[in-house]
mmCIF file with all atom_site columns, C-alpha atoms in Angstrom:
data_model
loop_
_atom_site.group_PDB
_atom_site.id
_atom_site.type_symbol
_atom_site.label_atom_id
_atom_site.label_alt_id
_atom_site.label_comp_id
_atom_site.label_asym_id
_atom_site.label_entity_id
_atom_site.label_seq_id
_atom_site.pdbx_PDB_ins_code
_atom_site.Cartn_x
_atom_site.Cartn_y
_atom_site.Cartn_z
_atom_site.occupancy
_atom_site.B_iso_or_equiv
_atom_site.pdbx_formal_charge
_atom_site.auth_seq_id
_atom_site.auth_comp_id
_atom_site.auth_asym_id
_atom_site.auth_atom_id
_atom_site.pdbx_PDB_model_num
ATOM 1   C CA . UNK Q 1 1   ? 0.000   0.000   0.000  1.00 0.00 ? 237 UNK Q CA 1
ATOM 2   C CA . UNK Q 1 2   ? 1.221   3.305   -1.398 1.00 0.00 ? 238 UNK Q CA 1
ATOM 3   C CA . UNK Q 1 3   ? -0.462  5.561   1.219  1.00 0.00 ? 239 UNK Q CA 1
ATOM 4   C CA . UNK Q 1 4   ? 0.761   9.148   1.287  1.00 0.00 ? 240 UNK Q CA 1
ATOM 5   C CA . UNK Q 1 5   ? -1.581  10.635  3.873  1.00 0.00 ? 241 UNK Q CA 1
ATOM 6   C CA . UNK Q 1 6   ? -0.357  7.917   6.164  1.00 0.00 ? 242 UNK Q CA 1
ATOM 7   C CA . UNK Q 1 7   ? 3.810   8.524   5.206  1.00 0.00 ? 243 UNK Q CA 1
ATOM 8   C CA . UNK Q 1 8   ? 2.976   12.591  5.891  1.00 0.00 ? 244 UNK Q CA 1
ATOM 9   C CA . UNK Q 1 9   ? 1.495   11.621  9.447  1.00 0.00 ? 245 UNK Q CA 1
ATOM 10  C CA . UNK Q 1 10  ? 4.043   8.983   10.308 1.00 0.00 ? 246 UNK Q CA 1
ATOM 11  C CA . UNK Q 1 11  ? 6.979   11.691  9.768  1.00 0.00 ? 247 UNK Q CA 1
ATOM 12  C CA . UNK Q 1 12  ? 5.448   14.689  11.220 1.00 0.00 ? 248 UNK Q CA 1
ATOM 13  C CA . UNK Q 1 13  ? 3.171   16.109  13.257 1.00 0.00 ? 249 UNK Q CA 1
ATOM 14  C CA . UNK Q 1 14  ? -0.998  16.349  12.720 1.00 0.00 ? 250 UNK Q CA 1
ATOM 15  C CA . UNK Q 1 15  ? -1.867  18.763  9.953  1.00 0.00 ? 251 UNK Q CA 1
ATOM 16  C CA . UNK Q 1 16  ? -5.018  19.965  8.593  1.00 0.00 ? 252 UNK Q CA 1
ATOM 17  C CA . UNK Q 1 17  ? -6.844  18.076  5.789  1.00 0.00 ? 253 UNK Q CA 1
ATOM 18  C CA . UNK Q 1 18  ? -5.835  21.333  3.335  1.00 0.00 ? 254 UNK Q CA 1
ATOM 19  C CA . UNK Q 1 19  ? -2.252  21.094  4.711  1.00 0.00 ? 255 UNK Q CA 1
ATOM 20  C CA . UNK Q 1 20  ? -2.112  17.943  4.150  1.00 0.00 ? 256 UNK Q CA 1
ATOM 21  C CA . UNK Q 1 21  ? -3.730  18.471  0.663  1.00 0.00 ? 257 UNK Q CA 1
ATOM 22  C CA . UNK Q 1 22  ? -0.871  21.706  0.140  1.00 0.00 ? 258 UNK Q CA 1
ATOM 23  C CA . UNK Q 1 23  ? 1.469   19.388  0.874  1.00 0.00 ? 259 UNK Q CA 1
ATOM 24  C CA . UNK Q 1 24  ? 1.248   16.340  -1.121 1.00 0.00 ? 260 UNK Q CA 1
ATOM 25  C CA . UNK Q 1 25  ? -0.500  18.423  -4.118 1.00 0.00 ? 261 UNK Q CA 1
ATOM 26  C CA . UNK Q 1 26  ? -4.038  16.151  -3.698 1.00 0.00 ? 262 UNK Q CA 1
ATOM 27  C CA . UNK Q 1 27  ? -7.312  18.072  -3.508 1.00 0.00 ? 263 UNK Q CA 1
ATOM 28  C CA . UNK Q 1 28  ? -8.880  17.967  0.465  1.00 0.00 ? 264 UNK Q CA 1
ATOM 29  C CA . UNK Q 1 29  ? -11.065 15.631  -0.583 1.00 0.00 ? 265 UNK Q CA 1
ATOM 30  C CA . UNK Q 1 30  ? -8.056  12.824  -1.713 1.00 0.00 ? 266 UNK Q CA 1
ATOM 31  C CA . UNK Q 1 31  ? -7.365  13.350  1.480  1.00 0.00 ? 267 UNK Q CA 1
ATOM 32  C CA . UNK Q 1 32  ? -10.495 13.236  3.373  1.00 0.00 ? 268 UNK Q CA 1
ATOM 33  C CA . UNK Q 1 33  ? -11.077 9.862   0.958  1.00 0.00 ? 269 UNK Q CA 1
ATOM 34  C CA . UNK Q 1 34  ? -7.408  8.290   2.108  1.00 0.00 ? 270 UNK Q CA 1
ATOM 35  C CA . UNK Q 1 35  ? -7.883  9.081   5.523  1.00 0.00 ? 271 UNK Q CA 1
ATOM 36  C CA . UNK Q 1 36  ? -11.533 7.153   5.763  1.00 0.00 ? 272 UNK Q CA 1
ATOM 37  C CA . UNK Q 1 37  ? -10.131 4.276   4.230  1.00 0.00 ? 273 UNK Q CA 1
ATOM 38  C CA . UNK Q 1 38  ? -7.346  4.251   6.435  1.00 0.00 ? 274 UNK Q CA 1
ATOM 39  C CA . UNK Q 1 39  ? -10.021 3.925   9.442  1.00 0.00 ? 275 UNK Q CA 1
ATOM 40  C CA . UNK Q 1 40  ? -12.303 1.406   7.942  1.00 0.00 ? 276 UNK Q CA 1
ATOM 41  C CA . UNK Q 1 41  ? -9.351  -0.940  7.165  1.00 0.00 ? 277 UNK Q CA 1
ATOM 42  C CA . UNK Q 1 42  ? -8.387  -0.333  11.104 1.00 0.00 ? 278 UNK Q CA 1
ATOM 43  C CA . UNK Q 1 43  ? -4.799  1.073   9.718  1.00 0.00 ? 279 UNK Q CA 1
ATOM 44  C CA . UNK Q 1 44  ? -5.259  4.620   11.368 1.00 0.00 ? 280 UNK Q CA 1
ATOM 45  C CA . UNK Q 1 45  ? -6.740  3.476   14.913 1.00 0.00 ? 281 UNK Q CA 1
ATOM 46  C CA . UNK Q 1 46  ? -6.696  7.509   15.877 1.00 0.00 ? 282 UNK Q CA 1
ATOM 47  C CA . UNK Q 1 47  ? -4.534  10.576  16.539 1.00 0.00 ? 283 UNK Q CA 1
ATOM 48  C CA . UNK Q 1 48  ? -2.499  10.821  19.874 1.00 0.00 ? 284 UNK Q CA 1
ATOM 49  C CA . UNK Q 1 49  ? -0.316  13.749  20.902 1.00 0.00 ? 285 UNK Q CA 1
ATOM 50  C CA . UNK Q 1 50  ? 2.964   13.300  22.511 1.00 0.00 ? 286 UNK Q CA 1
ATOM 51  C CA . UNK Q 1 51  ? 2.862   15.049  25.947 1.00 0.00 ? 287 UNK Q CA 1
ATOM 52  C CA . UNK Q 1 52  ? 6.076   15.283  28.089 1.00 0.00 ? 288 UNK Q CA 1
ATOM 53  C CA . UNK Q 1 53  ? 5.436   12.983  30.968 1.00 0.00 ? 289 UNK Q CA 1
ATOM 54  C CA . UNK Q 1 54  ? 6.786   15.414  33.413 1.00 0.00 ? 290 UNK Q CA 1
ATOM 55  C CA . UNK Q 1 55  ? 4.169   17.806  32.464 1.00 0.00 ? 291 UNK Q CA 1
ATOM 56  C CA . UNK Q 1 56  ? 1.057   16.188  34.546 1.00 0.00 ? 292 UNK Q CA 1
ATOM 57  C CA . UNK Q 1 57  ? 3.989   13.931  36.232 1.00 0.00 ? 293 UNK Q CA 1
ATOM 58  C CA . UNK Q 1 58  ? 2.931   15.142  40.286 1.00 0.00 ? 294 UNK Q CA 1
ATOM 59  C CA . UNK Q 1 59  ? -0.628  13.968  39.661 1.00 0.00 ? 295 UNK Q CA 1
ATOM 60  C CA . UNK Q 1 60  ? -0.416  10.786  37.411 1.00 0.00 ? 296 UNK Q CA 1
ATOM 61  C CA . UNK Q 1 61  ? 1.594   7.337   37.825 1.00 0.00 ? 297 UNK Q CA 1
ATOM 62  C CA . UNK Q 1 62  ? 2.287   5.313   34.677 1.00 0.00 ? 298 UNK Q CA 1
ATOM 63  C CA . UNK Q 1 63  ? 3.698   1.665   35.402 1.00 0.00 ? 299 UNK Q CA 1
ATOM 64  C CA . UNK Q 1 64  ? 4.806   -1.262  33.563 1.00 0.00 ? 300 UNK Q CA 1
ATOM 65  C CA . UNK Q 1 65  ? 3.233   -4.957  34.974 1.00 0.00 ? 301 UNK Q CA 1
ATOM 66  C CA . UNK Q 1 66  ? 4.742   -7.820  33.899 1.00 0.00 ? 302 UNK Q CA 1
ATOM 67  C CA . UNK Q 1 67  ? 2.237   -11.154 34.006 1.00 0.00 ? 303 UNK Q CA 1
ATOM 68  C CA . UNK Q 1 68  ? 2.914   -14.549 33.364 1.00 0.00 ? 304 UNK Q CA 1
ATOM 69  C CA . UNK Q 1 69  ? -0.188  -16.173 32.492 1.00 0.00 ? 305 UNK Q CA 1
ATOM 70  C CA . UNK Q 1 70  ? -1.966  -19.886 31.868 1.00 0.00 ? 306 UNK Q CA 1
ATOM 71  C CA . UNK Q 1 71  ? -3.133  -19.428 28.230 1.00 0.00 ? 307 UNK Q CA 1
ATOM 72  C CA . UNK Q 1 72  ? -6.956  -19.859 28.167 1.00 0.00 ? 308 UNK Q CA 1
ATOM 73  C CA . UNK Q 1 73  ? -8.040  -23.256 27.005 1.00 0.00 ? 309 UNK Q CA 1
ATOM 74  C CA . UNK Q 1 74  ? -10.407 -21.547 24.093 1.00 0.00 ? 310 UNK Q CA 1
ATOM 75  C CA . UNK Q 1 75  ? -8.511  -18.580 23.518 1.00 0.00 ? 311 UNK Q CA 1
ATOM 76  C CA . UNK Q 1 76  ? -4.637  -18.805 24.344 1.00 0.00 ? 312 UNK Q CA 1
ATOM 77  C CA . UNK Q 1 77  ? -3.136  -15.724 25.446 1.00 0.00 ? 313 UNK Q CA 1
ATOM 78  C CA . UNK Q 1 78  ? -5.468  -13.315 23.272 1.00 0.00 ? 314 UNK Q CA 1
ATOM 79  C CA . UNK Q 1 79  ? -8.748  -13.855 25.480 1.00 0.00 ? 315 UNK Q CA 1
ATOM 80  C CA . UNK Q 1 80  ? -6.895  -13.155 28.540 1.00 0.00 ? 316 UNK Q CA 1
ATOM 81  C CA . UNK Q 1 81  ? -5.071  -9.946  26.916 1.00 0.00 ? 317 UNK Q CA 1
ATOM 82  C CA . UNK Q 1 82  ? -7.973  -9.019  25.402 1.00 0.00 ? 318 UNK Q CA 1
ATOM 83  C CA . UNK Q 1 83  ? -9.508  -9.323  28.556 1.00 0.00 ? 319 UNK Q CA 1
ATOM 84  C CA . UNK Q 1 84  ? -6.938  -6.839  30.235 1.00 0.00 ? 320 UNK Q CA 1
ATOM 85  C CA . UNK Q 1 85  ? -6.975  -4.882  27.480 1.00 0.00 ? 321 UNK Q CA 1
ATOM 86  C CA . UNK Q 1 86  ? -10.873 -3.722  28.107 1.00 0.00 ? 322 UNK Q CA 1
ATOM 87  C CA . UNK Q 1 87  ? -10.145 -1.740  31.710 1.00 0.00 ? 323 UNK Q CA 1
ATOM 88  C CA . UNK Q 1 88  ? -9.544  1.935   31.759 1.00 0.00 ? 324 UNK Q CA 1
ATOM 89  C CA . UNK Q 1 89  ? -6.563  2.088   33.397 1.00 0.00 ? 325 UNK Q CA 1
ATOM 90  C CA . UNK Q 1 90  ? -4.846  -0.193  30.552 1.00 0.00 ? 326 UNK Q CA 1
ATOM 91  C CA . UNK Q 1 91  ? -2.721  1.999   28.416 1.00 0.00 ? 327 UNK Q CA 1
ATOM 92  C CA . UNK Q 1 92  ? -0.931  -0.664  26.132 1.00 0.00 ? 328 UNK Q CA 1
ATOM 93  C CA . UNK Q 1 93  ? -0.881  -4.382  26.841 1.00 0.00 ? 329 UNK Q CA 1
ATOM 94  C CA . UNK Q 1 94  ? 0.907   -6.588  24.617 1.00 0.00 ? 330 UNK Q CA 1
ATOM 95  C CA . UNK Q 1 95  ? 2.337   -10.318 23.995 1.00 0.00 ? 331 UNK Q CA 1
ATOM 96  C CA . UNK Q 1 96  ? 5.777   -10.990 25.220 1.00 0.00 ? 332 UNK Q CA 1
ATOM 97  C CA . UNK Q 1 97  ? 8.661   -13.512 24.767 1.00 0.00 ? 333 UNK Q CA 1
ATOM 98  C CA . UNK Q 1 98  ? 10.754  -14.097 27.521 1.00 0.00 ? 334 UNK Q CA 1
ATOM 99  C CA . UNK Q 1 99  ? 9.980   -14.844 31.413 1.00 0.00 ? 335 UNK Q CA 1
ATOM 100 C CA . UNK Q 1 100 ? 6.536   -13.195 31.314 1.00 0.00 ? 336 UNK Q CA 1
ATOM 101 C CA . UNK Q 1 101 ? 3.689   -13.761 28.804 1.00 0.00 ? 337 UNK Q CA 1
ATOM 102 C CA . UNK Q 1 102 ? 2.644   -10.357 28.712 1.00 0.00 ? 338 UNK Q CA 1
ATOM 103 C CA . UNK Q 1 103 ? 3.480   -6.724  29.089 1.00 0.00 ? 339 UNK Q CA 1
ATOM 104 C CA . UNK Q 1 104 ? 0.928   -4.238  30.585 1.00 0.00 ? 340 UNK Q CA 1
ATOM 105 C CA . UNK Q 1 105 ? 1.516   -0.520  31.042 1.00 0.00 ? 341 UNK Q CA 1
ATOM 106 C CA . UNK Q 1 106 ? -1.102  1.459   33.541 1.00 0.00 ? 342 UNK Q CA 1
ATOM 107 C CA . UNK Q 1 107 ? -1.921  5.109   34.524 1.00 0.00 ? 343 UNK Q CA 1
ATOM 108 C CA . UNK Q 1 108 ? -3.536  5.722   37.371 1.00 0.00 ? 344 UNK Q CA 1
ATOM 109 C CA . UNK Q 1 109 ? -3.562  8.871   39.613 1.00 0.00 ? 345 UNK Q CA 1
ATOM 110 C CA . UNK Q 1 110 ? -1.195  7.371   42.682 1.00 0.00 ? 346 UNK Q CA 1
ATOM 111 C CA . UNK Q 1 111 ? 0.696   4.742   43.606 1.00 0.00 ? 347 UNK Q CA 1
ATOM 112 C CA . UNK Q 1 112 ? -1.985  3.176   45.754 1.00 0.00 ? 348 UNK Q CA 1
ATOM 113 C CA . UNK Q 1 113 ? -4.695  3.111   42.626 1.00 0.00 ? 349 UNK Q CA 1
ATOM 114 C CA . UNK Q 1 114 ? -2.067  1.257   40.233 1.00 0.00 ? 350 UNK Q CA 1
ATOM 115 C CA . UNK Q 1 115 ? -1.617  -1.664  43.477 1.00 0.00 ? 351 UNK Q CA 1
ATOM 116 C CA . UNK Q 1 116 ? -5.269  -1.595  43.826 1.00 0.00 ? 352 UNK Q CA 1
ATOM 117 C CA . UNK Q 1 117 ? -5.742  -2.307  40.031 1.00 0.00 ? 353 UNK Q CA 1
ATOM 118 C CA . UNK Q 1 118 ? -2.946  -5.225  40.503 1.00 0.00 ? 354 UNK Q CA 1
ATOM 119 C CA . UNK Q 1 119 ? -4.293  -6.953  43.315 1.00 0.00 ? 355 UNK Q CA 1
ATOM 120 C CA . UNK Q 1 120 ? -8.375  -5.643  42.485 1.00 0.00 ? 356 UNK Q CA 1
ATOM 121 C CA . UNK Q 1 121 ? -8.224  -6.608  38.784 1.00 0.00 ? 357 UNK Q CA 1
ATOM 122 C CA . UNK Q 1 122 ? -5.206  -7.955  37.067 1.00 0.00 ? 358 UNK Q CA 1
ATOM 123 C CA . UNK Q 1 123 ? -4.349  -10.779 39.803 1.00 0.00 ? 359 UNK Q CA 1
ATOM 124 C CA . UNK Q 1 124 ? -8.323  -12.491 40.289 1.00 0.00 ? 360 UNK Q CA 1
ATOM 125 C CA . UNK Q 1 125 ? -8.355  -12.851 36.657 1.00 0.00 ? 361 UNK Q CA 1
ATOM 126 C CA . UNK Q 1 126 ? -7.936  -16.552 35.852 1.00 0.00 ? 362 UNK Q CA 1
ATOM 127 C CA . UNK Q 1 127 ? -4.815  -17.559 34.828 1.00 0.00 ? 363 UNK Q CA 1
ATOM 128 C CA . UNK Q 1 128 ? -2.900  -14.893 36.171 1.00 0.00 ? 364 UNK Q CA 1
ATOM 129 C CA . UNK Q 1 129 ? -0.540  -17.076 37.387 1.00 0.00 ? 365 UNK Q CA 1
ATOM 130 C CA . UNK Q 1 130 ? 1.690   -13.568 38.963 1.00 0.00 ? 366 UNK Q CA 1
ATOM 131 C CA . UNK Q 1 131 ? 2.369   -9.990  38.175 1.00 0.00 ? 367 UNK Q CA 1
ATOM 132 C CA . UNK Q 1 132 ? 5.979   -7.795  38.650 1.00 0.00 ? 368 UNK Q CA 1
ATOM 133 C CA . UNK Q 1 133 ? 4.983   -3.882  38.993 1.00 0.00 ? 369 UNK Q CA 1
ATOM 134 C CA . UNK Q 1 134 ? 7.512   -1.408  38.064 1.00 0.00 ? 370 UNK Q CA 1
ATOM 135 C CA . UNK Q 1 135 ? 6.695   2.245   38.327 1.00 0.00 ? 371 UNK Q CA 1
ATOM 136 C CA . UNK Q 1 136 ? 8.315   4.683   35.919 1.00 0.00 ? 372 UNK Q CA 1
ATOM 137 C CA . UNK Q 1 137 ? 10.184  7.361   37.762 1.00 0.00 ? 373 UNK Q CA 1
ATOM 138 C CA . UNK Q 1 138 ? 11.507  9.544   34.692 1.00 0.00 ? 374 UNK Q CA 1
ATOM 139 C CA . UNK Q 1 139 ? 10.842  9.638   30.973 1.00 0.00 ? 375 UNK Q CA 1
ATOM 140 C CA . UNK Q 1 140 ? 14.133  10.560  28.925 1.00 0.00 ? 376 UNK Q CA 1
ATOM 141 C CA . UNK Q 1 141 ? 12.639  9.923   25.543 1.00 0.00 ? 377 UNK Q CA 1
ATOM 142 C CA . UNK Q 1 142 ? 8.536   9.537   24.800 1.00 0.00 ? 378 UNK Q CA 1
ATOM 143 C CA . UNK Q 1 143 ? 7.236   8.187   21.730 1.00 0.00 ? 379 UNK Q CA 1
ATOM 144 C CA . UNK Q 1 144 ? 10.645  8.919   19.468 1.00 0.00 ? 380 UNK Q CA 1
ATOM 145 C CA . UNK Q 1 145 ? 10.597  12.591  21.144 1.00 0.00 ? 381 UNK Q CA 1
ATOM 146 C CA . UNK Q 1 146 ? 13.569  13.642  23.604 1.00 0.00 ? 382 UNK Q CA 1
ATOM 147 C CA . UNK Q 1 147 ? 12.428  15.022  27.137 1.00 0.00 ? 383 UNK Q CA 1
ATOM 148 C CA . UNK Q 1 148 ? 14.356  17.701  28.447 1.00 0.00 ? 384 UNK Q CA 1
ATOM 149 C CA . UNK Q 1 149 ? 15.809  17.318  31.566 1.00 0.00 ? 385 UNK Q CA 1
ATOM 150 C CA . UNK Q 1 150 ? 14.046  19.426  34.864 1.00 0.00 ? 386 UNK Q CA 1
ATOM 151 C CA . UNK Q 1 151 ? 15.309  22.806  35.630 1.00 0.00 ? 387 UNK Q CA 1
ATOM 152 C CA . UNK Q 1 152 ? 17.795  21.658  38.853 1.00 0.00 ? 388 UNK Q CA 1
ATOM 153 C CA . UNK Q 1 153 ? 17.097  24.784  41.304 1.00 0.00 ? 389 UNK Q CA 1
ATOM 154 C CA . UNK Q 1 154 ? 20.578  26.531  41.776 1.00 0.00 ? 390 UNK Q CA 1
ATOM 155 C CA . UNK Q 1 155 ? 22.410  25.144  45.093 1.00 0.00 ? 391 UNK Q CA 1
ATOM 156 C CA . UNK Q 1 156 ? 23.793  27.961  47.601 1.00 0.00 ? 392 UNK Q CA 1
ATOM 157 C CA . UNK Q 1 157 ? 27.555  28.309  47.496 1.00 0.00 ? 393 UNK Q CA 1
ATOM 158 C CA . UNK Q 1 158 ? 29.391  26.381  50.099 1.00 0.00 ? 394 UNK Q CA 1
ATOM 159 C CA . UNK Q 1 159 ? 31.246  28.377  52.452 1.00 0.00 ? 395 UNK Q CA 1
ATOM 160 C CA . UNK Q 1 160 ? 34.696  27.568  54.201 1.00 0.00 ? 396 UNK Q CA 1
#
């Protein structure tokens, strides 16, 4: 698939439909017409802006959960993933290789809402067989995008 609407979005950021139109020398409606058929064939799943983590960082908690799981009789791993997949707190959950089956990342607003969601949710669901909980203390790089490091406050000289 030759799709330039979806090469313009992969390499930059969102544009208008006429932007988008300038820019690859289609009329808005080419556009408009690429971009639908992007969403029916489930190829453009929706837009998402890259925030820097540190900007909302004192009221939100991302984490990472590791789960090794018994693969549903019916289903394998994707009923059980799909499964996880369906609560709110569920950023990304996805099939692993390795020592755990699958990789979960949460938000939540505190530390004591992501353990809740572990021991709440993730751990009664069967075949859980156990979950590892990391919690991400600093972002250095988001989505392909750099973050800046936080202004250090200026130390007072030492004196002798």
């Amino acid at each position: 698939m030759n799709n330039k609407v979806l090469k313009l979005i992969m390499e930059g950021e969102q544009l208008s439909t006429e932007q988008m139109a300038r820019i690859l020398e289609l009329t808005p409606a080419e556009v408009e017409a690429q971009l639908a058929q992007l969403k029916d064939e489930k190829i453009l799943l929706g837009w998402r802006p890259v925030l820097n983590p540190s900007f909302d960082e004192e009221t939100r908690v991302r984490a990472v959960i590791e789960l090794k799981v018994s693969p549903d009789v019916s289903g394998g791993f994707d009923r059980v993933a799909e499964r996880i997949s369906q609560f709110d707190q569920v950023e990304s959950c996805y099939l692993m290789s390795g020592a755990y089956d699958l990789l979960v990342i949460v938000n939540a607003d505190n530390l004591y809402k992501v353990a809740n969601f572990v021991h709440n949710r993730l751990a009664r669901i069967a075949g859980v067989l156990s979950t590892g909980t990391h919690f991400m203390l600093r972002a250095y790089k988001e989505s392909g995008f750099a973050i800046a490091a936080p202004e250090k406050p200026e130390r007072p000289a030492v004196s002798q």
